[in-house]
Short mmCIF file of C-alpha atoms in Angstrom, two decimals:
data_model
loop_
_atom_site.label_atom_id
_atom_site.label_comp_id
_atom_site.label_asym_id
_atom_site.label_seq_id
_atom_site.Cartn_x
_atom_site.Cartn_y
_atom_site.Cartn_z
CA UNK A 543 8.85 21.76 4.68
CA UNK A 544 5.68 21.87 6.55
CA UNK A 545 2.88 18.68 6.35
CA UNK A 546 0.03 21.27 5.80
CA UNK A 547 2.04 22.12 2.57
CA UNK A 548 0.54 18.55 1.52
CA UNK A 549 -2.93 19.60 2.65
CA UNK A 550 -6.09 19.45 0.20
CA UNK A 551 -9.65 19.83 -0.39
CA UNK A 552 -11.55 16.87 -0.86
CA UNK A 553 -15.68 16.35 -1.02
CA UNK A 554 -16.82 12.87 1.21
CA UNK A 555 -18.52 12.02 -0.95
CA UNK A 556 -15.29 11.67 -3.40
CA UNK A 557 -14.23 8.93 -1.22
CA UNK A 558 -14.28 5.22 -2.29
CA UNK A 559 -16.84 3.32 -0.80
CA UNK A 560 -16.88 -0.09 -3.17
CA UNK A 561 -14.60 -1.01 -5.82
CA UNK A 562 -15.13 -0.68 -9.18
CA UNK A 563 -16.59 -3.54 -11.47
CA UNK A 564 -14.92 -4.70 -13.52
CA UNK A 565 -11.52 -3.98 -11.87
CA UNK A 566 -9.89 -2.60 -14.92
CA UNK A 567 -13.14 0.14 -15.17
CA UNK A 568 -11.43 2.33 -12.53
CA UNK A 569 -10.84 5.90 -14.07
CA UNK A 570 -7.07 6.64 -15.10
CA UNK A 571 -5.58 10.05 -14.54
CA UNK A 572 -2.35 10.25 -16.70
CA UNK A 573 0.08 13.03 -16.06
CA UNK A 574 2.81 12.92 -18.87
CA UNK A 575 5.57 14.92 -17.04
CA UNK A 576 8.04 15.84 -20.18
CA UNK A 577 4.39 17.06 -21.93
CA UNK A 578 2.67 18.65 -18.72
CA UNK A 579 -0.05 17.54 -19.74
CA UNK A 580 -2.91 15.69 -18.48
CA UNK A 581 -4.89 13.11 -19.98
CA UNK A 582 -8.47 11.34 -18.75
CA UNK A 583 -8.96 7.74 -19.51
CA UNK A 584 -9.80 4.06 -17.86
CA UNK A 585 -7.30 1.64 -16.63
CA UNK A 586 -7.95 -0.72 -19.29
CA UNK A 587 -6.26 2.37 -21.04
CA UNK A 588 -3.04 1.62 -19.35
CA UNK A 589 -1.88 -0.54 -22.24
CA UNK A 590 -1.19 2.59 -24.67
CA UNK A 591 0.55 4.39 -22.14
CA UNK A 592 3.03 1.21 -21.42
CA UNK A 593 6.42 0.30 -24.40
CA UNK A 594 7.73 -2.66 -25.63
CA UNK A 595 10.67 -3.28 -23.22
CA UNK A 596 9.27 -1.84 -20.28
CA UNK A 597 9.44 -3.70 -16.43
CA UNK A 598 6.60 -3.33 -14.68
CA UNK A 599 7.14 -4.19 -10.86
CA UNK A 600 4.37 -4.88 -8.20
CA UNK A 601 4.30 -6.19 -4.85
CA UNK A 602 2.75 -9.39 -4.29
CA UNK A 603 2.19 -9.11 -1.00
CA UNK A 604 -1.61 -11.17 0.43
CA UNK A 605 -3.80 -8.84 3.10
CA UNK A 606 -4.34 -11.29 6.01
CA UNK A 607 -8.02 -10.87 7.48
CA UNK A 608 -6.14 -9.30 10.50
CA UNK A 609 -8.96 -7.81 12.13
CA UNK A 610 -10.53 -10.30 14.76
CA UNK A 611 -12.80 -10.08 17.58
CA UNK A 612 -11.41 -11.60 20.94
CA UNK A 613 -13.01 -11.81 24.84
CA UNK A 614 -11.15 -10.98 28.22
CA UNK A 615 -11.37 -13.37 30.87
CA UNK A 616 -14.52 -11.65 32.46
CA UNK A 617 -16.01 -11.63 28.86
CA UNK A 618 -15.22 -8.18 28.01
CA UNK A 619 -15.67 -8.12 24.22
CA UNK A 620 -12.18 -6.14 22.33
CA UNK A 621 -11.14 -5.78 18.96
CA UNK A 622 -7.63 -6.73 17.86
CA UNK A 623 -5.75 -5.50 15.03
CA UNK A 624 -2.72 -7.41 13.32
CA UNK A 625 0.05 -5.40 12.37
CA UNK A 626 3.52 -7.04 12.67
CA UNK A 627 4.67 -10.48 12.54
CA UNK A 628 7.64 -11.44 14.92
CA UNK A 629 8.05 -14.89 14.72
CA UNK A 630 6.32 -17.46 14.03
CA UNK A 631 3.77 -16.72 17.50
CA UNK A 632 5.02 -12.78 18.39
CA UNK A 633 3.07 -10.22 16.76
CA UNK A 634 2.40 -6.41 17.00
CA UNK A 635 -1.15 -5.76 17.14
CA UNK A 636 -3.51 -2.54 18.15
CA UNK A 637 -6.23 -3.27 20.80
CA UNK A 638 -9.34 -1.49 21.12
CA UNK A 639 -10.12 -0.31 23.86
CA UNK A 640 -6.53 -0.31 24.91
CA UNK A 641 -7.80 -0.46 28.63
CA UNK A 642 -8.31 -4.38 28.40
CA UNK A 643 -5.59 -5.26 27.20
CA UNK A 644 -2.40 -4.53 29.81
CA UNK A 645 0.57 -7.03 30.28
CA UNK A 646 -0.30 -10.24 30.83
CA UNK A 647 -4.03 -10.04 29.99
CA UNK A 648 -5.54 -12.96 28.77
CA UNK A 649 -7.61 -12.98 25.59
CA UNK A 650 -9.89 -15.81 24.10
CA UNK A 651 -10.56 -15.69 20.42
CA UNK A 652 -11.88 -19.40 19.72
CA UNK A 653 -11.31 -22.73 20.80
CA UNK A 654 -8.11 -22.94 18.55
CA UNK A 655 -6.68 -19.05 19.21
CA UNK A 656 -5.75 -17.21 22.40
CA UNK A 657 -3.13 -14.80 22.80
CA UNK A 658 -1.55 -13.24 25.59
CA UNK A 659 -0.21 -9.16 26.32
CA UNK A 660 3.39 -9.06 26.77
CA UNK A 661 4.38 -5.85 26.09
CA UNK A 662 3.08 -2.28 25.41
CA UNK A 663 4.70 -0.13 22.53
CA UNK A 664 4.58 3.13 24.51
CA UNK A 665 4.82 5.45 21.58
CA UNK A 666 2.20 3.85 19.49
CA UNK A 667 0.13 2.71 21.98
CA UNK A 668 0.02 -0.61 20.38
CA UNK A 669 0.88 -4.24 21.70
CA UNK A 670 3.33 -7.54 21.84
CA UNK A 671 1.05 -10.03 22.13
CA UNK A 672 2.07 -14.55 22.02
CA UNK A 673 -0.55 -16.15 19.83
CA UNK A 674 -1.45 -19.77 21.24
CA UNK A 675 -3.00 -22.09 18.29
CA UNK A 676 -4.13 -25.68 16.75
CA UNK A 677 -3.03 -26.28 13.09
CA UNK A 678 -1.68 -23.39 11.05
CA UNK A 679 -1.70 -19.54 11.94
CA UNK A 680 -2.43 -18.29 8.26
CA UNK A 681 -5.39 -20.78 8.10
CA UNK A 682 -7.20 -20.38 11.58
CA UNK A 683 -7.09 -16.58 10.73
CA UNK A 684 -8.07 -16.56 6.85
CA UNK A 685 -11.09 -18.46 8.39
CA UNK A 686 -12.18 -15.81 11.74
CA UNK A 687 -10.51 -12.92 10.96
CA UNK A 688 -12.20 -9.78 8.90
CA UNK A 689 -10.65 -7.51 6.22
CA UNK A 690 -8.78 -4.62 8.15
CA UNK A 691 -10.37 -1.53 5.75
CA UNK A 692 -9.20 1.57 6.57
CA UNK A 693 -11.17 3.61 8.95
CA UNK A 694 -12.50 5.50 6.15
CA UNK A 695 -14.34 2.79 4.38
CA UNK A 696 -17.98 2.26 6.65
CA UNK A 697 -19.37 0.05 3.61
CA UNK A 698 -18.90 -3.94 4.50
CA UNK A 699 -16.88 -5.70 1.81
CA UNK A 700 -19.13 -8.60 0.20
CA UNK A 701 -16.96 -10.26 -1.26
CA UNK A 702 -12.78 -10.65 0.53
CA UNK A 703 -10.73 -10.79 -2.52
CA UNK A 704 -11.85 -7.17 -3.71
CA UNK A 705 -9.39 -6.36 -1.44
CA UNK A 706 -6.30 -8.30 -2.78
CA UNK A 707 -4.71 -8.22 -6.08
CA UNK A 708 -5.25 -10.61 -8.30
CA UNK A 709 -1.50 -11.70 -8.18
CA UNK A 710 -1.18 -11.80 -4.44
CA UNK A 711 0.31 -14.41 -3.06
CA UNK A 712 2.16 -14.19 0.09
CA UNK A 713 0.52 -13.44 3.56
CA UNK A 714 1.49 -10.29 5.80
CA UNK A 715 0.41 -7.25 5.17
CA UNK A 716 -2.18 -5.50 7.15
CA UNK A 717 -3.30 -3.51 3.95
CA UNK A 718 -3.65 -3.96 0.53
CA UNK A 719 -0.74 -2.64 -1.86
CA UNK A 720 -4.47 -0.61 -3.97
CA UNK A 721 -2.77 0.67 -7.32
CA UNK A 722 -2.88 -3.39 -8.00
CA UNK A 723 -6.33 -3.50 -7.12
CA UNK A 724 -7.01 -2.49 -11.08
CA UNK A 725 -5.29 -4.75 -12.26
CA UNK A 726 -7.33 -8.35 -14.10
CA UNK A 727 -5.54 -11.34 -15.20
CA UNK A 728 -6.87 -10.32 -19.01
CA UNK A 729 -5.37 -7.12 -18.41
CA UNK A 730 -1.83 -9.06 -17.99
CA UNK A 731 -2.45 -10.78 -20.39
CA UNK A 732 -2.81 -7.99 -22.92
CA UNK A 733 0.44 -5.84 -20.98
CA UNK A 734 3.05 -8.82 -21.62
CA UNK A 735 1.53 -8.91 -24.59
CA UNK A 736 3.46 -5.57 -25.85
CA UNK A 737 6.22 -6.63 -24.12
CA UNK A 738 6.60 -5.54 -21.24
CA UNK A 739 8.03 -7.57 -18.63
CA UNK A 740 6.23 -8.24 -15.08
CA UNK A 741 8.28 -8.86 -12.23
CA UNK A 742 7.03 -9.74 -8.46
CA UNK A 743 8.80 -8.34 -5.51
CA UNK A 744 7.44 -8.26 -2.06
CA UNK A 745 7.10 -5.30 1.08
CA UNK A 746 4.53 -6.46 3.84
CA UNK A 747 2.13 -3.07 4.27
CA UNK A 748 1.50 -1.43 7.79
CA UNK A 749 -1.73 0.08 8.86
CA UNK A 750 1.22 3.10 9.35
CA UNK A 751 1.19 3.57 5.63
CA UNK A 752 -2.60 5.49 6.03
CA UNK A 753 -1.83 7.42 9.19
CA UNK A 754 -1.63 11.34 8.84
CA UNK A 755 1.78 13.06 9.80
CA UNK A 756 0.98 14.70 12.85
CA UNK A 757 4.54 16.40 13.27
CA UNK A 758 3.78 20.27 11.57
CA UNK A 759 7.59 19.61 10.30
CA UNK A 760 7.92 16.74 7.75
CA UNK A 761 11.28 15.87 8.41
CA UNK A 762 10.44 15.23 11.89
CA UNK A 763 8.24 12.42 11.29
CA UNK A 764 9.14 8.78 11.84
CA UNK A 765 8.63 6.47 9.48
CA UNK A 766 7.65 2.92 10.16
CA UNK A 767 9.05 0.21 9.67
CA UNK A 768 8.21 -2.92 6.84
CA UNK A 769 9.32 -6.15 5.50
CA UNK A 770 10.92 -6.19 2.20
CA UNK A 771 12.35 -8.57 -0.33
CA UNK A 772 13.74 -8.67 -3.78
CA UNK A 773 14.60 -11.83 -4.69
CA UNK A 774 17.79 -12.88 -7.03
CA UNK A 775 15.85 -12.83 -10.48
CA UNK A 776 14.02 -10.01 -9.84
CA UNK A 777 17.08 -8.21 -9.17
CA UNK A 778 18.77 -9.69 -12.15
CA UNK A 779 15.96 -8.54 -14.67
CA UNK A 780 15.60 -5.03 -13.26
CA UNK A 781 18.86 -4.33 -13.37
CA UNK A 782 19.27 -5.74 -16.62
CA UNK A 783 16.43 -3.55 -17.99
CA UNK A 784 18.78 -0.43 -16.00
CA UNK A 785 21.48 -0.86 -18.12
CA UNK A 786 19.70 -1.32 -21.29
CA UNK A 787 17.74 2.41 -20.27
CA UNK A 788 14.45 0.52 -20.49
CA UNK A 789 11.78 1.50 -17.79
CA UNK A 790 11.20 0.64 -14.94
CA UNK A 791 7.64 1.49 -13.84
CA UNK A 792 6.62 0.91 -9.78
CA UNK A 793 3.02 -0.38 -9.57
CA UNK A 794 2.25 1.58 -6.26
CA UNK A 795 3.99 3.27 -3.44
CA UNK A 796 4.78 0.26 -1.91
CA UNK A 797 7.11 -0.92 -4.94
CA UNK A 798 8.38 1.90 -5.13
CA UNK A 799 9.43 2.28 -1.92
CA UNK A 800 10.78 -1.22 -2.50
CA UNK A 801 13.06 -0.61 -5.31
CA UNK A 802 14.22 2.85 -3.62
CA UNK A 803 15.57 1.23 -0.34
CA UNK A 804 17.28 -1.66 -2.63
CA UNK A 805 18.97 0.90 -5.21
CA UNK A 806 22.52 2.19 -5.22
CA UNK A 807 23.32 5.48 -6.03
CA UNK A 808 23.03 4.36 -10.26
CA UNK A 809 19.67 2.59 -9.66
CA UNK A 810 20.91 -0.68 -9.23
CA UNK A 811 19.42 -3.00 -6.99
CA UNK A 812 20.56 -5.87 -4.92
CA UNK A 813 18.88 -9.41 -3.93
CA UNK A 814 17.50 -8.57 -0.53
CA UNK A 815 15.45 -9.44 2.53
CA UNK A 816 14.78 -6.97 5.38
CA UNK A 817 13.34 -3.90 7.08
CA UNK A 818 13.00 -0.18 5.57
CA UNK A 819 12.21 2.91 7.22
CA UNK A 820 12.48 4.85 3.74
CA UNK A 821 10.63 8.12 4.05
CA UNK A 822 10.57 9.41 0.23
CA UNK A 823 9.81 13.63 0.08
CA UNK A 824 10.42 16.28 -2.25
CA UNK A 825 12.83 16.86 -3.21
CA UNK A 826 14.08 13.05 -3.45
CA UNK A 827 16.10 11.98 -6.77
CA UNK A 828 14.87 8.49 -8.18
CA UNK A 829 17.59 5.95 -8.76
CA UNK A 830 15.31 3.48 -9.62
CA UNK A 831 11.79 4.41 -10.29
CA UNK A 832 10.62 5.91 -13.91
CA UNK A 833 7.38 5.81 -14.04
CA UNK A 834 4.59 5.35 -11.42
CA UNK A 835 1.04 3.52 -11.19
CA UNK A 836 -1.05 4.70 -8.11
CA UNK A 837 -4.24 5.56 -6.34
CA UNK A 838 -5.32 8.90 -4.84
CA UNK A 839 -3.98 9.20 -1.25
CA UNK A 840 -4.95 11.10 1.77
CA UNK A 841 -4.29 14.60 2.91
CA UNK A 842 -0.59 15.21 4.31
CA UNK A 843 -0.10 11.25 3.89
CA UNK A 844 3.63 9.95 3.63
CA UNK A 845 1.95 9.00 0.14
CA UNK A 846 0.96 12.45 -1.16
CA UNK A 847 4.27 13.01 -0.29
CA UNK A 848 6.59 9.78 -1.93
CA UNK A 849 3.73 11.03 -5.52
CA UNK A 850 4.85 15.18 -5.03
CA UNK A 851 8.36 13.69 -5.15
CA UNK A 852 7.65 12.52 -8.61
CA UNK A 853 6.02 15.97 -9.79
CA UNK A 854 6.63 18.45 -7.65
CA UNK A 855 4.73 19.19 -4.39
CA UNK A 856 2.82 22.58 -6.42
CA UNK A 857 2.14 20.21 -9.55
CA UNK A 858 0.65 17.25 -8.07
CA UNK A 859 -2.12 19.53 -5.94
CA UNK A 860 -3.01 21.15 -9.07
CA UNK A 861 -3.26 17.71 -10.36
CA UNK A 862 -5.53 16.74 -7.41
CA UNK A 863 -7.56 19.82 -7.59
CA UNK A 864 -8.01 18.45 -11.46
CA UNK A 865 -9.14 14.88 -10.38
CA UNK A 866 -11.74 16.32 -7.38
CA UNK A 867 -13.07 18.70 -10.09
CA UNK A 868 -13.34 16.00 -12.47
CA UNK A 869 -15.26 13.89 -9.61
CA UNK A 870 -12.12 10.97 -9.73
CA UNK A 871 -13.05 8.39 -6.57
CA UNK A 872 -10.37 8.45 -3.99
CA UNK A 873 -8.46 6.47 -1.78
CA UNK A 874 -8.30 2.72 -1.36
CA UNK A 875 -11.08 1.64 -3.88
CA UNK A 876 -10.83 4.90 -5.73
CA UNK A 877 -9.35 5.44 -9.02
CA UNK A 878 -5.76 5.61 -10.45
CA UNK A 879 -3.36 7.67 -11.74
CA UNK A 880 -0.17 7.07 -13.93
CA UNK A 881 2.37 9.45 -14.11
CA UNK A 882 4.87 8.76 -16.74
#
């Protein structure tokens, strides 16, 4: 299977620039697969697609401000990039320009944050740097650092918390988990209302997630690597909705991958903490998944790809020719779709 196979037309002006106001305003593409059929709506609409019974899972993973602005020892300016977290001081970061930044360089960020190069990740090109700090990490960043938007966003965010969901709660990604980005607290509200359960489980995003696949072969691409967790109750109530043959319906590509590296082979899944290098394709068999809630994601993505699994690689570019024709917003702060 070839990446241009996941290749598509789309107008720049189609992409996201701001989120939508209200949250929950967002357009909502709904594919119903057993139907084929499409349907146009919001995703305050969400509600009548979702049953009594039904688990909805999402990632409650925070987006640190990970992009900060540091100075070399002759007061060279460089921008530095957050990716992975070590240890409590060891992190994996990208430097721009890559130049200043060779083992053992030196770089000032304030009075209370410094860090220094030890290593060079070859492949990537990006860096193991030792962060030196007064007070707590997740503090003196939340106060320096900037949102890391993707590359494709040249709008600056006004307001931080337009991009986090409104249920995030613990810091370490380097991205927002954006099919929650819809989501309001009223909206919840109304969803548990019908009965459907919520349940929280955790994967810390990499800027990796938004990267093209630059190998022409798909199954020669690697996959990186992210922190995952499902904790004992979670578990419990997913599996418990499994064996009753209730849904269970992924908000995002990050649950989903998630709940695919925890299943077994009946889509049962275990309390766990750890890595995952899952790389979902067509054609992948769900043991877990049922239903999905997501955005519209880049051209030859690992996204496009984990969504074709769902629908079929033919079905969900048809689908995306539908939402460009239909001018749907795409990307990060673009619309939704839910494909049930």
């Amino acid at each position: 299977m070839k990446t241009s196979d996941f290749d598509y037309y789309l107008p720049e002006e189609q992409i996201a620039q701001t989120p939508a106001e209200p949250r929950d305003s967002s357009r909502l593409l709904v594919y119903d697969r057993e139907k084929d059929e499409i349907y146009h709506k919001h995703f305050y609409d969400i509600v009548d697609f979702l049953k009594d019974g039904d688990v909805l899972v999402r990632n409650n993973t925070k987006v640190l401000p990970a992009r900060i602005f540091a100075y070399t020892e002759n007061g060279g300016k460089v921008e530095v990039l957050l990716l992975k977290r070590f240890n409590l001081t060891d992190w994996e970061v990208l430097v721009k320009p890559g130049k200043k930044a060779r083992i053992g360089a030196k770089l000032t960020v304030s009075q209370d944050l410094s860090l220094v190069v030890t290593d060079i990740f070859e492949e990537s090109g990006s860096r193991k740097v030792t962060f030196n700090f007064d007070g707590v990490f997740e503090d003196v960043i939340s106060r320096i650092g900037e949102m890391p938007l993707p590359p494709y966003i040249t709008e600056k965010l006004k307001d931080k918390e337009r991009y986090q969901t409104v249920y995030a709660k613990v810091d370490g990604s380097a991205a927002a988990p954006t099919a929650g980005l819809h989501f309001t607290d009223a909206l919840f509200e109304k969803i548990k209302a019908k009965g459907v359960e919520v349940v929280d489980v955790l994967l810390h995003v990499g800027l990796g997630t938004f990267r093209p696949v630059k190998a022409d072969n798909v199954l020669e691409h690697h996959m990186h690597s992210e922190y995952y967790e499902i904790g004992e109750e979670a578990a419990e109530r997913i599996n418990k909705a499994k064996k009753e043959g209730r849904r269970i319906i992924a908000v995002g590509t990050t649950s989903v991958r998630t709940l695919e590296s925890a299943a077994d082979e009946n889509g049962f899944v275990k309390p766990i903490k750890g890595n995952t290098e899952i790389f979902i394709y067509p054609p992948y068999k769900f043991k877990c998944v049922d239903a999905l809630i997501t955005n519209f994601h880049l051209p030859k993505s690992t996204l496009i790809m984990l969504v074709a699994s769902m629908t079929g690689r033919e079905k969900i570019l048809d689908i995306y020719k539908t939402a460009v024709e239909e001018k749907y917003r795409f990307f990060s702060f673009g619309d939704a779709m839910l494909i049930v």
